[in-house]
Short mmCIF file of C-alpha atoms and ligand atoms in Angstrom, two decimals:
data_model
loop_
_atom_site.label_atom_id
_atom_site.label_comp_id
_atom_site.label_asym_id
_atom_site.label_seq_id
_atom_site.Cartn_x
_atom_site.Cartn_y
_atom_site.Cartn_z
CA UNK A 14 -33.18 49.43 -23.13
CA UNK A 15 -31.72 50.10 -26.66
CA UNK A 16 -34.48 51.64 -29.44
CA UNK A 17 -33.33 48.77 -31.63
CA UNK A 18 -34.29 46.28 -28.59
CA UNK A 19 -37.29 47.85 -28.35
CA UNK A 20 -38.86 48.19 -31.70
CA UNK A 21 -37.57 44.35 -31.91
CA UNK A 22 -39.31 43.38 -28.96
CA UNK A 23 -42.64 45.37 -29.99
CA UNK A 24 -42.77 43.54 -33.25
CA UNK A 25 -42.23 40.46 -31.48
CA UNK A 26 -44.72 40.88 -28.86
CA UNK A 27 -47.38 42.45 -31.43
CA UNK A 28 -47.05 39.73 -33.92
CA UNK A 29 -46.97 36.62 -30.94
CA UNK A 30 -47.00 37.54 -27.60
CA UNK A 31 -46.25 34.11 -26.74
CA UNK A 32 -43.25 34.14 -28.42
CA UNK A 33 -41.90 37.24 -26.79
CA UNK A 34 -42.98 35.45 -23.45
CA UNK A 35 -40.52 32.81 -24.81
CA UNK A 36 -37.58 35.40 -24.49
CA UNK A 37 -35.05 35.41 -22.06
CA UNK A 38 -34.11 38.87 -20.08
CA UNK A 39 -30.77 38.59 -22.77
CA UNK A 40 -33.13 38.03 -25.85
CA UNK A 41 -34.90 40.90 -25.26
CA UNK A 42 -32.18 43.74 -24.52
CA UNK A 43 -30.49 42.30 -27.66
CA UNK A 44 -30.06 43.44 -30.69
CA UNK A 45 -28.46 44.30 -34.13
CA UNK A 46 -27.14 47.72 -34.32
CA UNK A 47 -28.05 49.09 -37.79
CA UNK A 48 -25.63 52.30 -37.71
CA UNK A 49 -22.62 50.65 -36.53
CA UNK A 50 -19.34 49.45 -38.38
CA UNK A 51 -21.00 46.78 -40.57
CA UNK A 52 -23.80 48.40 -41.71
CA UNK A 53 -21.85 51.44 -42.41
CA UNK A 54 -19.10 49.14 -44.68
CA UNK A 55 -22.10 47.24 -46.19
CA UNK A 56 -23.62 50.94 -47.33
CA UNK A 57 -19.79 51.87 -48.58
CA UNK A 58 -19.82 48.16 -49.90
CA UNK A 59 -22.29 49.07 -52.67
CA UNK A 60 -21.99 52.64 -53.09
CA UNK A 61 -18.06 53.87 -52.57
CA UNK A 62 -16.61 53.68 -55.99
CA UNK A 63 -13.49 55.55 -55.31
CA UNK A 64 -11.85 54.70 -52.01
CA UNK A 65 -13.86 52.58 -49.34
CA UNK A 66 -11.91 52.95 -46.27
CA UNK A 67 -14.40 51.38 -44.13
CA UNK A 68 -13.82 48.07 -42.16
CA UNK A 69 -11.09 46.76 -40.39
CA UNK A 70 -9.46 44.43 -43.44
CA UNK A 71 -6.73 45.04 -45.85
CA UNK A 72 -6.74 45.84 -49.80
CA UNK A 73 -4.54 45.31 -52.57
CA UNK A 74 -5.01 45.30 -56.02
CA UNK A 75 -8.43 45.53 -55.87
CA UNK A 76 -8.74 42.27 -53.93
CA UNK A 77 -8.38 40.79 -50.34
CA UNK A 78 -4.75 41.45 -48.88
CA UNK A 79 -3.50 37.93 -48.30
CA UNK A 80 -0.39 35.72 -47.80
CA UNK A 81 0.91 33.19 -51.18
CA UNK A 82 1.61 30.65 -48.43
CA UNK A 83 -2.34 30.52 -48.03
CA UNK A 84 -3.26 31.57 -50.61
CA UNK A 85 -0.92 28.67 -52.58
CA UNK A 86 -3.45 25.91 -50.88
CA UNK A 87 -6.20 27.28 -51.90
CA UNK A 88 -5.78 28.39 -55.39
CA UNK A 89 -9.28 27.00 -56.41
CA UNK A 90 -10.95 29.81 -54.43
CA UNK A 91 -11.51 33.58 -55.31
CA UNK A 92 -9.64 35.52 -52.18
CA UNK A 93 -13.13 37.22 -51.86
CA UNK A 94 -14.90 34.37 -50.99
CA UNK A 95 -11.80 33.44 -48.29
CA UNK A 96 -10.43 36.02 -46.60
CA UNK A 97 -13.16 39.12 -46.27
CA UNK A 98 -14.92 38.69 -43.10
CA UNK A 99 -18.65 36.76 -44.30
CA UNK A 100 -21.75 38.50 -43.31
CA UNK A 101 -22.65 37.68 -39.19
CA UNK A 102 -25.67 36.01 -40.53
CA UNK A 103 -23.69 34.14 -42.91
CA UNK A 104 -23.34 34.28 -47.03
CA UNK A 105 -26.23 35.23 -48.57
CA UNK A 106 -25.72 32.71 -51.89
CA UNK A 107 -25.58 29.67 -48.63
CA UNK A 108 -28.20 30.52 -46.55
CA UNK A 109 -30.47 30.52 -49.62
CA UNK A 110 -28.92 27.35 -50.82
CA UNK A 111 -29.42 25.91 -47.78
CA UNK A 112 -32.87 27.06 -46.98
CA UNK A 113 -33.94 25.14 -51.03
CA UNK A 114 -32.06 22.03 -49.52
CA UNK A 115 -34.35 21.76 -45.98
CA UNK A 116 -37.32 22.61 -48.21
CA UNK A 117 -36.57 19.78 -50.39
CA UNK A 118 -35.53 17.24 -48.01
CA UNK A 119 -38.29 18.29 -45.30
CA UNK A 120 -41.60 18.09 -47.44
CA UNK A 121 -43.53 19.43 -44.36
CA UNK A 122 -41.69 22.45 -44.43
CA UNK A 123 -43.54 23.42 -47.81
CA UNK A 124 -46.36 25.78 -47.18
CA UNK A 125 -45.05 26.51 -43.86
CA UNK A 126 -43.61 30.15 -43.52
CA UNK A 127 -40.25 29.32 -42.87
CA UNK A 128 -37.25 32.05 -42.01
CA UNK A 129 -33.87 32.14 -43.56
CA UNK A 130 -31.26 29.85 -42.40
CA UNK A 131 -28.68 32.04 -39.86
CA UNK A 132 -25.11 30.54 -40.64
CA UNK A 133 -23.88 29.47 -37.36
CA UNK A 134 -20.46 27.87 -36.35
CA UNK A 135 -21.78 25.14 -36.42
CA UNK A 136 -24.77 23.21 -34.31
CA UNK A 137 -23.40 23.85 -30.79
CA UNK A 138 -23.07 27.50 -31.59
CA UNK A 139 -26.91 27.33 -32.99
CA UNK A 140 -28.11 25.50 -29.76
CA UNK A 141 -25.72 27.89 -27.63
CA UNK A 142 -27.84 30.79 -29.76
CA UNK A 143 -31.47 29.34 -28.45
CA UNK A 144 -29.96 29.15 -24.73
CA UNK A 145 -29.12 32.77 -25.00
CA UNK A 146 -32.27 34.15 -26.42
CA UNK A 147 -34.82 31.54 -24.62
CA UNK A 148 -33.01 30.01 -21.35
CA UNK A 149 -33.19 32.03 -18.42
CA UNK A 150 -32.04 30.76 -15.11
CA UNK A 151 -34.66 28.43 -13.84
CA UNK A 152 -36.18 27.63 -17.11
CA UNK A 153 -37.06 24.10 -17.87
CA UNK A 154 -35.12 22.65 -20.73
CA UNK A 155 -36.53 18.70 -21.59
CA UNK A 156 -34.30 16.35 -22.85
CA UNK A 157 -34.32 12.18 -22.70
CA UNK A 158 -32.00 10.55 -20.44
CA UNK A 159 -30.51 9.28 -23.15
CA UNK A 160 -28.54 12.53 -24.67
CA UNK A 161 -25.61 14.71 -26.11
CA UNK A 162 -24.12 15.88 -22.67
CA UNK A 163 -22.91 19.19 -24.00
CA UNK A 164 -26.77 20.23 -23.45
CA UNK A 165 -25.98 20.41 -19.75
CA UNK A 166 -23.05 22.72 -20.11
CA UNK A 167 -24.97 24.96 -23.14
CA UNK A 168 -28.29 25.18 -21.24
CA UNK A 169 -27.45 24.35 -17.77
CA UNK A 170 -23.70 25.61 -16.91
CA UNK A 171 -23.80 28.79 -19.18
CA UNK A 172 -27.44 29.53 -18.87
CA UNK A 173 -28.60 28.61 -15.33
CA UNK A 174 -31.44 26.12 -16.94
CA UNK A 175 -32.82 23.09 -15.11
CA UNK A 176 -32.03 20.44 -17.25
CA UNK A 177 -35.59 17.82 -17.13
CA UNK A 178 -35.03 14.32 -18.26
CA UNK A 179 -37.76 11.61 -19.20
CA UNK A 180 -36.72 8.38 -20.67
CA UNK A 181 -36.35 8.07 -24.01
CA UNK A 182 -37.84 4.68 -25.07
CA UNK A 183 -41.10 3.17 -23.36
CA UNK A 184 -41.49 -0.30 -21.91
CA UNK A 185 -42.52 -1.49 -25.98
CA UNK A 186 -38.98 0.45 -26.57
CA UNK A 187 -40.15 3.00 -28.89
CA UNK A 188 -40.03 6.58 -28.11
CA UNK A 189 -41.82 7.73 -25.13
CA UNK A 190 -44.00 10.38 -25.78
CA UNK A 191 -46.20 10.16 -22.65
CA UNK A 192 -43.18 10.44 -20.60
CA UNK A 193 -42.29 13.62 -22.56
CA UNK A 194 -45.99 14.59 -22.34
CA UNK A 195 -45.88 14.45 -18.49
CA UNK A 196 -42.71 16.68 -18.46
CA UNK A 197 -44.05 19.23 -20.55
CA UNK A 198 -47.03 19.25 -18.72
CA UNK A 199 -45.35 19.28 -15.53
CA UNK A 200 -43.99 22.98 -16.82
CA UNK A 201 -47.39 24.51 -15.98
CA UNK A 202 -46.59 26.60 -13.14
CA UNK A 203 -43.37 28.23 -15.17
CA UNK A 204 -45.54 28.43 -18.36
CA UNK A 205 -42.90 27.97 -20.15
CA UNK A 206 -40.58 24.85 -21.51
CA UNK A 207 -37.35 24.43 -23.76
CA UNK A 208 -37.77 21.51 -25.74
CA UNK A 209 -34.51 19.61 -27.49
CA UNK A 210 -35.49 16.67 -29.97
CA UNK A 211 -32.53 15.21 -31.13
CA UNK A 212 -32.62 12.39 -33.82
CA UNK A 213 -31.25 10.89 -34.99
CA UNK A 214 -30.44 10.36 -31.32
CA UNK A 215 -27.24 11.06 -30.08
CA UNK A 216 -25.70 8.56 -27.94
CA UNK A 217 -28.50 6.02 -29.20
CA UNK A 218 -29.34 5.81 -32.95
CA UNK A 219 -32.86 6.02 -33.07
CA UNK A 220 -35.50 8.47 -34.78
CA UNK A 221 -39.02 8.05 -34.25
CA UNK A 222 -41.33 6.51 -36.99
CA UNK A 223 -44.46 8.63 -38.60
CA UNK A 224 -46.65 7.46 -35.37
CA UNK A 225 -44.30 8.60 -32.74
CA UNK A 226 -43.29 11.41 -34.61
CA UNK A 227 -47.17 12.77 -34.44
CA UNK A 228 -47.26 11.38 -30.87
CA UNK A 229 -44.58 13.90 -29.89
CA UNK A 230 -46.12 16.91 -32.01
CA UNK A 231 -49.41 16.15 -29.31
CA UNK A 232 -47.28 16.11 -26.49
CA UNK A 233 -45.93 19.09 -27.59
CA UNK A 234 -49.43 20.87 -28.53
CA UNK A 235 -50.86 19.20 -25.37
CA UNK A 236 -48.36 21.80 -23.44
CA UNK A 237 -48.99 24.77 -25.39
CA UNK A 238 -52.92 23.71 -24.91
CA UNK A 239 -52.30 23.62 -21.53
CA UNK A 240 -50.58 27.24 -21.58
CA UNK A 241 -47.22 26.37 -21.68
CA UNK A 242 -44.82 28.31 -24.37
CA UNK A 243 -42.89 26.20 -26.20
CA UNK A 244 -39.53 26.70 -27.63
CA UNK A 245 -39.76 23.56 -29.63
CA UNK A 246 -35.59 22.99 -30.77
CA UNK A 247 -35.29 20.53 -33.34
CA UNK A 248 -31.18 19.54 -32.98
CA UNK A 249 -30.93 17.92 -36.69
CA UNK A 250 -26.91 16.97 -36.60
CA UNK A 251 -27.17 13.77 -37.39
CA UNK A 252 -29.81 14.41 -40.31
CA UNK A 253 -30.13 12.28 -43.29
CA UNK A 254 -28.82 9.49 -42.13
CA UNK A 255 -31.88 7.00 -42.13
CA UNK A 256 -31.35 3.76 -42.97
CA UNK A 257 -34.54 1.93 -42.37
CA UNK A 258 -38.40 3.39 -41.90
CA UNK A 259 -38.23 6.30 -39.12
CA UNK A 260 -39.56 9.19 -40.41
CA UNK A 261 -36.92 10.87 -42.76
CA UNK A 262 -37.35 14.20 -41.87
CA UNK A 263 -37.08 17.03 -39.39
CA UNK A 264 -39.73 17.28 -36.74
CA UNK A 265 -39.39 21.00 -37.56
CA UNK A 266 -42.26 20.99 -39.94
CA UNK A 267 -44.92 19.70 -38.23
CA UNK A 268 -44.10 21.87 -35.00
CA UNK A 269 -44.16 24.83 -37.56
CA UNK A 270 -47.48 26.91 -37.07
CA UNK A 271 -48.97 23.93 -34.53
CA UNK A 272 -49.64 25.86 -32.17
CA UNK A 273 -49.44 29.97 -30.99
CA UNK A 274 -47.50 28.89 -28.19
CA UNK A 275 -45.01 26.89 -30.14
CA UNK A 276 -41.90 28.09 -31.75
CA UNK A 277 -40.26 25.61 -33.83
CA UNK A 278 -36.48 26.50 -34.24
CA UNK A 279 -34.28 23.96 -36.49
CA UNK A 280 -30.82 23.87 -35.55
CA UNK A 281 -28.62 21.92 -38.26
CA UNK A 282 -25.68 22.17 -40.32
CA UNK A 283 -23.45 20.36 -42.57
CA UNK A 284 -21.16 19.17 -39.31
CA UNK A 285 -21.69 15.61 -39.74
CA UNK A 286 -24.20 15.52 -42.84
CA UNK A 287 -21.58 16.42 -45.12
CA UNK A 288 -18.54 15.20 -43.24
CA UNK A 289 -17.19 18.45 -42.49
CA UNK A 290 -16.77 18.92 -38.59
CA UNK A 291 -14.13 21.02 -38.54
CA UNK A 292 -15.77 23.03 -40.59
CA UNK A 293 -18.04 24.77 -37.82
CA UNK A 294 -20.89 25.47 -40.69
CA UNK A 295 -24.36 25.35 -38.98
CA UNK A 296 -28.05 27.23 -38.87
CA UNK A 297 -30.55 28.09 -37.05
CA UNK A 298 -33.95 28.76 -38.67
CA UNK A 299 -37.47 30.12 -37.32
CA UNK A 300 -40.44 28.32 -38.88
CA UNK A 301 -44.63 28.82 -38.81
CA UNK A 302 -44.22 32.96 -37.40
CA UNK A 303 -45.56 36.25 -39.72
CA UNK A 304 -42.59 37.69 -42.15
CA UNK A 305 -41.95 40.29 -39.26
CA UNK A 306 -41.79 37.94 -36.52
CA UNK A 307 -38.91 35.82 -38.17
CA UNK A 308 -37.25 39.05 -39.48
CA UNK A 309 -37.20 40.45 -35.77
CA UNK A 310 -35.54 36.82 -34.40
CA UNK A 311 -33.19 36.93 -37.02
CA UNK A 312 -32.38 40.64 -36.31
CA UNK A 313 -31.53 39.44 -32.29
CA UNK A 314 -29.85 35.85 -33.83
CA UNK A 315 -27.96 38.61 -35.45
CA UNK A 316 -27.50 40.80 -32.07
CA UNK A 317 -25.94 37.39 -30.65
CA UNK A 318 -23.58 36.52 -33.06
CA UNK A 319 -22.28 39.98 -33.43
CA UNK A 320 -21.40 39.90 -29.73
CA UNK A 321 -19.94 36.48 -29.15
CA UNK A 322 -18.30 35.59 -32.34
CA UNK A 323 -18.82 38.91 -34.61
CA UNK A 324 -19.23 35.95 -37.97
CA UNK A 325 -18.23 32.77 -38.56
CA UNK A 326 -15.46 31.42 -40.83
CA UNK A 327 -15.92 32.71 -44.62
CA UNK A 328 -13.63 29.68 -45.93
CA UNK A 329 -15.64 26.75 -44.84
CA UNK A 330 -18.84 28.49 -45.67
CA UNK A 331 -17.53 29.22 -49.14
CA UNK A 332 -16.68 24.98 -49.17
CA UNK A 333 -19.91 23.89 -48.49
CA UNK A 334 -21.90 26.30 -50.57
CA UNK A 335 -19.35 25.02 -53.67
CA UNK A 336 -20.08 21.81 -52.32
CA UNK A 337 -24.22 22.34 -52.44
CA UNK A 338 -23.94 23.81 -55.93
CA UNK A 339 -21.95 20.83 -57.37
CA UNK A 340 -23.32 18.36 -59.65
CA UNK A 341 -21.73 15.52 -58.07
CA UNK A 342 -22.96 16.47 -54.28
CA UNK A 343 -25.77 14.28 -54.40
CA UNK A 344 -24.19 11.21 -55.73
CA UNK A 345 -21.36 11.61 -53.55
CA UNK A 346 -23.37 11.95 -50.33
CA UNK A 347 -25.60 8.65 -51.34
CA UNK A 348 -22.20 6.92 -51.37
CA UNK A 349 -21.39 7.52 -48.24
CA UNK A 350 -24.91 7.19 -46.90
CA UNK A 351 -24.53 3.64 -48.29
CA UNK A 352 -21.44 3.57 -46.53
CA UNK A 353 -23.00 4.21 -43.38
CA UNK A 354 -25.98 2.22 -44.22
CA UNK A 355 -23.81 -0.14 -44.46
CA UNK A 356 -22.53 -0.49 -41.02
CA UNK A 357 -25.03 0.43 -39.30
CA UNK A 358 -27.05 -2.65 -41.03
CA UNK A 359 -23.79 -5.00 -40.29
CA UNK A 360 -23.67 -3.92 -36.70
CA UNK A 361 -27.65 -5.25 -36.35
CA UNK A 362 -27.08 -8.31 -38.18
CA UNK A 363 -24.19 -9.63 -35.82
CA UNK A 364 -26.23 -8.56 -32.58
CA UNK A 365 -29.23 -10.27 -34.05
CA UNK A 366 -27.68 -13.47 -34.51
CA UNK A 367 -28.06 -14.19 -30.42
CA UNK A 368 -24.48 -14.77 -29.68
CA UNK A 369 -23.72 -11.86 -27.60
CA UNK A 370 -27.23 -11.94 -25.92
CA UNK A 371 -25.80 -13.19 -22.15
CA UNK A 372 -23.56 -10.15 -22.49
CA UNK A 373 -25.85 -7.07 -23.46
CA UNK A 374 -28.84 -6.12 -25.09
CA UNK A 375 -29.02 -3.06 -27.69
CA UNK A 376 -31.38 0.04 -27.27
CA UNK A 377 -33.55 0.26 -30.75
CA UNK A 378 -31.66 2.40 -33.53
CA UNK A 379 -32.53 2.55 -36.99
CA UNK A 380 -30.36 5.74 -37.94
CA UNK A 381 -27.27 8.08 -37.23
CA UNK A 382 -23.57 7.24 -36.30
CA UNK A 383 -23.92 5.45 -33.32
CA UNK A 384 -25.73 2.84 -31.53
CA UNK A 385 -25.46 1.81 -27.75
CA UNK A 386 -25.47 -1.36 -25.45
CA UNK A 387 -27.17 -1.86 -22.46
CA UNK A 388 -25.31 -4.38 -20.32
CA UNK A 389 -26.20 -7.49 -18.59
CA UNK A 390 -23.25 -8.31 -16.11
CA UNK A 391 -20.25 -5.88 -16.07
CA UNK A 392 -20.10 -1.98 -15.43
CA UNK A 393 -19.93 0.15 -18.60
CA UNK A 394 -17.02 2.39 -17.19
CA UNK A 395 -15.11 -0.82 -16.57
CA UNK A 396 -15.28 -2.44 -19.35
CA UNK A 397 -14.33 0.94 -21.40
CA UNK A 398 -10.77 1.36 -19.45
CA UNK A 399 -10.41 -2.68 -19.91
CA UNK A 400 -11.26 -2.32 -23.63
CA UNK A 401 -9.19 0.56 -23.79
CA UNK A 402 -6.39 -0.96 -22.68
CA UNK A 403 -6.53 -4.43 -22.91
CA UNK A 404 -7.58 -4.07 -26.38
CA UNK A 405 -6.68 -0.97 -27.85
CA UNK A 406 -10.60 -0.79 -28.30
CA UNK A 407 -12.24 3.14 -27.93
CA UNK A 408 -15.54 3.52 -26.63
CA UNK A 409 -17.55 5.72 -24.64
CA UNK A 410 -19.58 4.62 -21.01
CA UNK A 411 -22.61 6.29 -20.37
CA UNK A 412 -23.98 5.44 -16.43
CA UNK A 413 -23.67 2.35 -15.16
CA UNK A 414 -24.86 0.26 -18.08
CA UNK A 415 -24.69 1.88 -21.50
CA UNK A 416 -21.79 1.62 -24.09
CA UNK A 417 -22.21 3.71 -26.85
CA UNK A 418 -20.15 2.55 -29.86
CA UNK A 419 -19.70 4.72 -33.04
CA UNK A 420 -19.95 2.52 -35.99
CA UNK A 421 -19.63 5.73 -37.90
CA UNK A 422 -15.77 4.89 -37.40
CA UNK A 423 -15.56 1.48 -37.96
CA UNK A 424 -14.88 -0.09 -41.48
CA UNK A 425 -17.94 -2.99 -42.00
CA UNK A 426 -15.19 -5.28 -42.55
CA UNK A 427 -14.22 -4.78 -38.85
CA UNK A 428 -17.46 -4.82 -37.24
CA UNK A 429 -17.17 -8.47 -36.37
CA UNK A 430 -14.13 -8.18 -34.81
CA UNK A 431 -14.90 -4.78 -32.76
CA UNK A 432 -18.13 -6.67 -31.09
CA UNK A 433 -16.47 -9.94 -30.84
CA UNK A 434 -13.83 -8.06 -29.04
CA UNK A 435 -16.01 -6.32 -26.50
CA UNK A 436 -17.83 -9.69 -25.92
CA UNK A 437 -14.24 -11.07 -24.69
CA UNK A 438 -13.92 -8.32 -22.17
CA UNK A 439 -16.89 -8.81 -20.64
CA UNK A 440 -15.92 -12.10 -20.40
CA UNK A 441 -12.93 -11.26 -19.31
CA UNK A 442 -14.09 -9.33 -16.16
CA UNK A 443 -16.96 -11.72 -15.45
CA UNK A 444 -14.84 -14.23 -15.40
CA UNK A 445 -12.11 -12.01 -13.11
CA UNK A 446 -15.20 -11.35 -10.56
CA UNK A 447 -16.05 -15.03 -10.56
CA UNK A 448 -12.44 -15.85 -9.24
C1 PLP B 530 -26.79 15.69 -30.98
C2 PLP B 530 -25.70 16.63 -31.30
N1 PLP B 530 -25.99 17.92 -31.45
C3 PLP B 530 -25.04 18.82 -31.75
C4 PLP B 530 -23.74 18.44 -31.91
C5 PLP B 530 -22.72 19.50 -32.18
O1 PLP B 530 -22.36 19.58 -33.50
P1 PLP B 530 -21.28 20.60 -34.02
O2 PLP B 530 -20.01 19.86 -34.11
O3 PLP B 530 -21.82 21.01 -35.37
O4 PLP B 530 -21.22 21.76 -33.10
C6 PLP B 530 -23.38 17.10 -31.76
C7 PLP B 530 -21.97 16.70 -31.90
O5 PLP B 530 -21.51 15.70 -31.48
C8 PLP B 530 -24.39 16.18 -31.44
O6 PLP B 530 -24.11 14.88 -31.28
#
């Protein structure tokens, strides 16, 4: 094994032993390597007045090499902050600028010892990150049946995981934490679960109020009680966007420092929060471990990046820290939160009025982009393609039942009209199965 490995892994192991337990065989040969290229061209960075003829970029006149045609559509940025390669843990001015925004919109963060944010590309590439260092083949990795899919390709497909599902809403349709208990707890003879809590929920809408929210820290510290490590993920895309009383922040607090045997990891980014998705901006950040701890997991977060994407784009993580540091950020955000609000509120009004009741019912949602149907009579997959082209009408079939619909996309004036429409096609093919 590498020194650098080593020393990591020591470190790890002397500060939680738990935690290195938590590694997979990949998380703990990897590493950062401190005398290669970078750290070599960060060393010339500082100190080579004269010539630095260091990294693989190009110079001229004392600035970034780069083409007018780019450069033309971009004029309100400094080439330096565009075309140099950023940092593989991203720029230093973001990460700290992101790290004062989860502090101030995750009060149960304060107090907690909390690493720096790691600039990702984006969430996928964060969660891809905790698959690489935690997920070995065989590993548990607990999700509700009701999730994003790309888990099973991140975790599963690329990692050789076994994917464990427990429903996501009880029989009194809130969140069920004893059936998340029981799946942690069923982890006893590996030791060892992957935990992914993801809300708001994506395909469903809902986050958990303050109750469930301390019911699934329990379930959580039940496990670890019980001897079970817990990589405790908190997948945050979707964060901010509460519209009614679920809590309003990341679980990622009160899983920091619960429990020995409990790593919380917080994997967000400004993906959907600030409407950038192509952007690819994301983190990952350690909470509730010593200084060393989270400087050794951000030394292999490092090792990672450096070996599947070296760093991620400089230009979109130069947008978004402009776009943090802006006066208008926050009043511009609470517009479109209103926005969404907005729909979101429309969407419950119409299905509580009772007219579309013989068709579907809705799971609970009280946050997010989407929301999903459950329904009654007519296959979900069927009524998609019929939708789709009968109508012209996009949405997405989960299983037999479930139709999740995005009112993220929809303009609130149109809301009556998308339902209404998806109410004829079900009547449509009940009416085509009756003949
Ligand atoms: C729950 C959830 N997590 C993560 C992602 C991935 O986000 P990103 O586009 O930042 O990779 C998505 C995107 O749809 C998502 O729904």
């Amino acid at each position: 094994m590498n020194p650098l490995a080593q020393k990591l892994n020591e470190t790890i192991a002397a500060e939680n032993s738990h935690v290195y337990d938590m590694l997979s065989g990949l998380g703990r040969q990897i590493y950062f390597p401190k005398e290669g290229i970078l750290s070599q061209s960060a060393e010339a960075k500082a100190k080579a007045k004269t010539f630095n003829a260091t990294i693989g970029t190009a110079l001229e006149n004392g600035q970034p090499m780069h083409l007018k045609v780019i450069q033309d559509t971009l004029s309100a940025y400094n080439p330096k902050d565009l075309y140099e390669y950023a940092p593989p843990a991203g720029k230093p001015e973001l990460r700290s600028a992101w790290r004062s925004k989860m502090l101030e919109e995750n009060p149960s963060l304060k107090g907690k010892s909390l690493g720096n944010p790691i600039a990702t590309n984006a969430l996928t590439h964060g969660l891809s990150i905790v698959a690489d260092l935690f997920a070995d083949s065989g590993d548990a990795v607990i999700i509700p049946d009701k999730n994003w899919e790309n888990y099973e390709l991140t975790f599963g497909i690329r990692r050789g995981a076994e994917l464990v599902y427990y429903p996501l809403y009880n029989e009194q349709r809130r969140f069920n934490s004893a059936a998340l208990r029981d799946a942690i707890l069923a982890q006893k003879d590996k030791g060892k679960a992957i935990v992914i809590l993801n809300f708001p929920n994506n395909p469903t809408g809902y986050s958990p109020g303050a109750e469930e929210g301390q019911e699934i820290v329990d379930a959580i510290k039940a496990g670890a009680e019980a001897g079970i490590n817990v990589v405790a993920v908190t997948d945050d895309a979707y964060f901010g966007l509460f519209f009614e009383d679920s809590l309003h922040e990341s679980l990622a607090g009160h899983l920091a420092g619960l429990h020995p045997r409990v790593l919380s990891v917080k994997v967000d980014g400004a993906t959907k929060e600030e409407y950038v998705w192509g952007f690819r901006v994301g983190f990952i950040t350690y909470a509730g471990q010593s200084e060393a701890l989270l400087a050794a997991l951000e030394q292999k977060t490092m090792g990672i990046i450096r070996a599947t994407i070296s760093s991620g784009p400089h230009p979109s993580q130069t947008f978004v820290l402009h776009a943090l540091k802006s006066p208008e950020f926050h009043a511009q955000k609470l517009e479109k939160f209103h926005i969404m609000k907005g729909r979101a509120n429309r969407v419950k009004t119409l299905l509580d009025s009772g007219k579309f009741d013989d068709a579907w019912e809705y799971y609970p949602f009280n946050s997010g982009y989407f929301m999903c149907l459950k329904l009654r009579s007519v296959n979900a997959e069927t009524l998609r393609t019929h939708l789709l082209d009968r109508y012209g009408i996009g949405t997405i079939a989960l299983g037999d039942t479930d139709l999740r619909v995005a009112f993220s996309c929809i303009e609130e004036k149109d809301i009556d009209q998308l339902f209404e429409t998806i109410y004829q096609g079900v009547k449509d093919l009940e009416q085509a199965a009756a003949k």
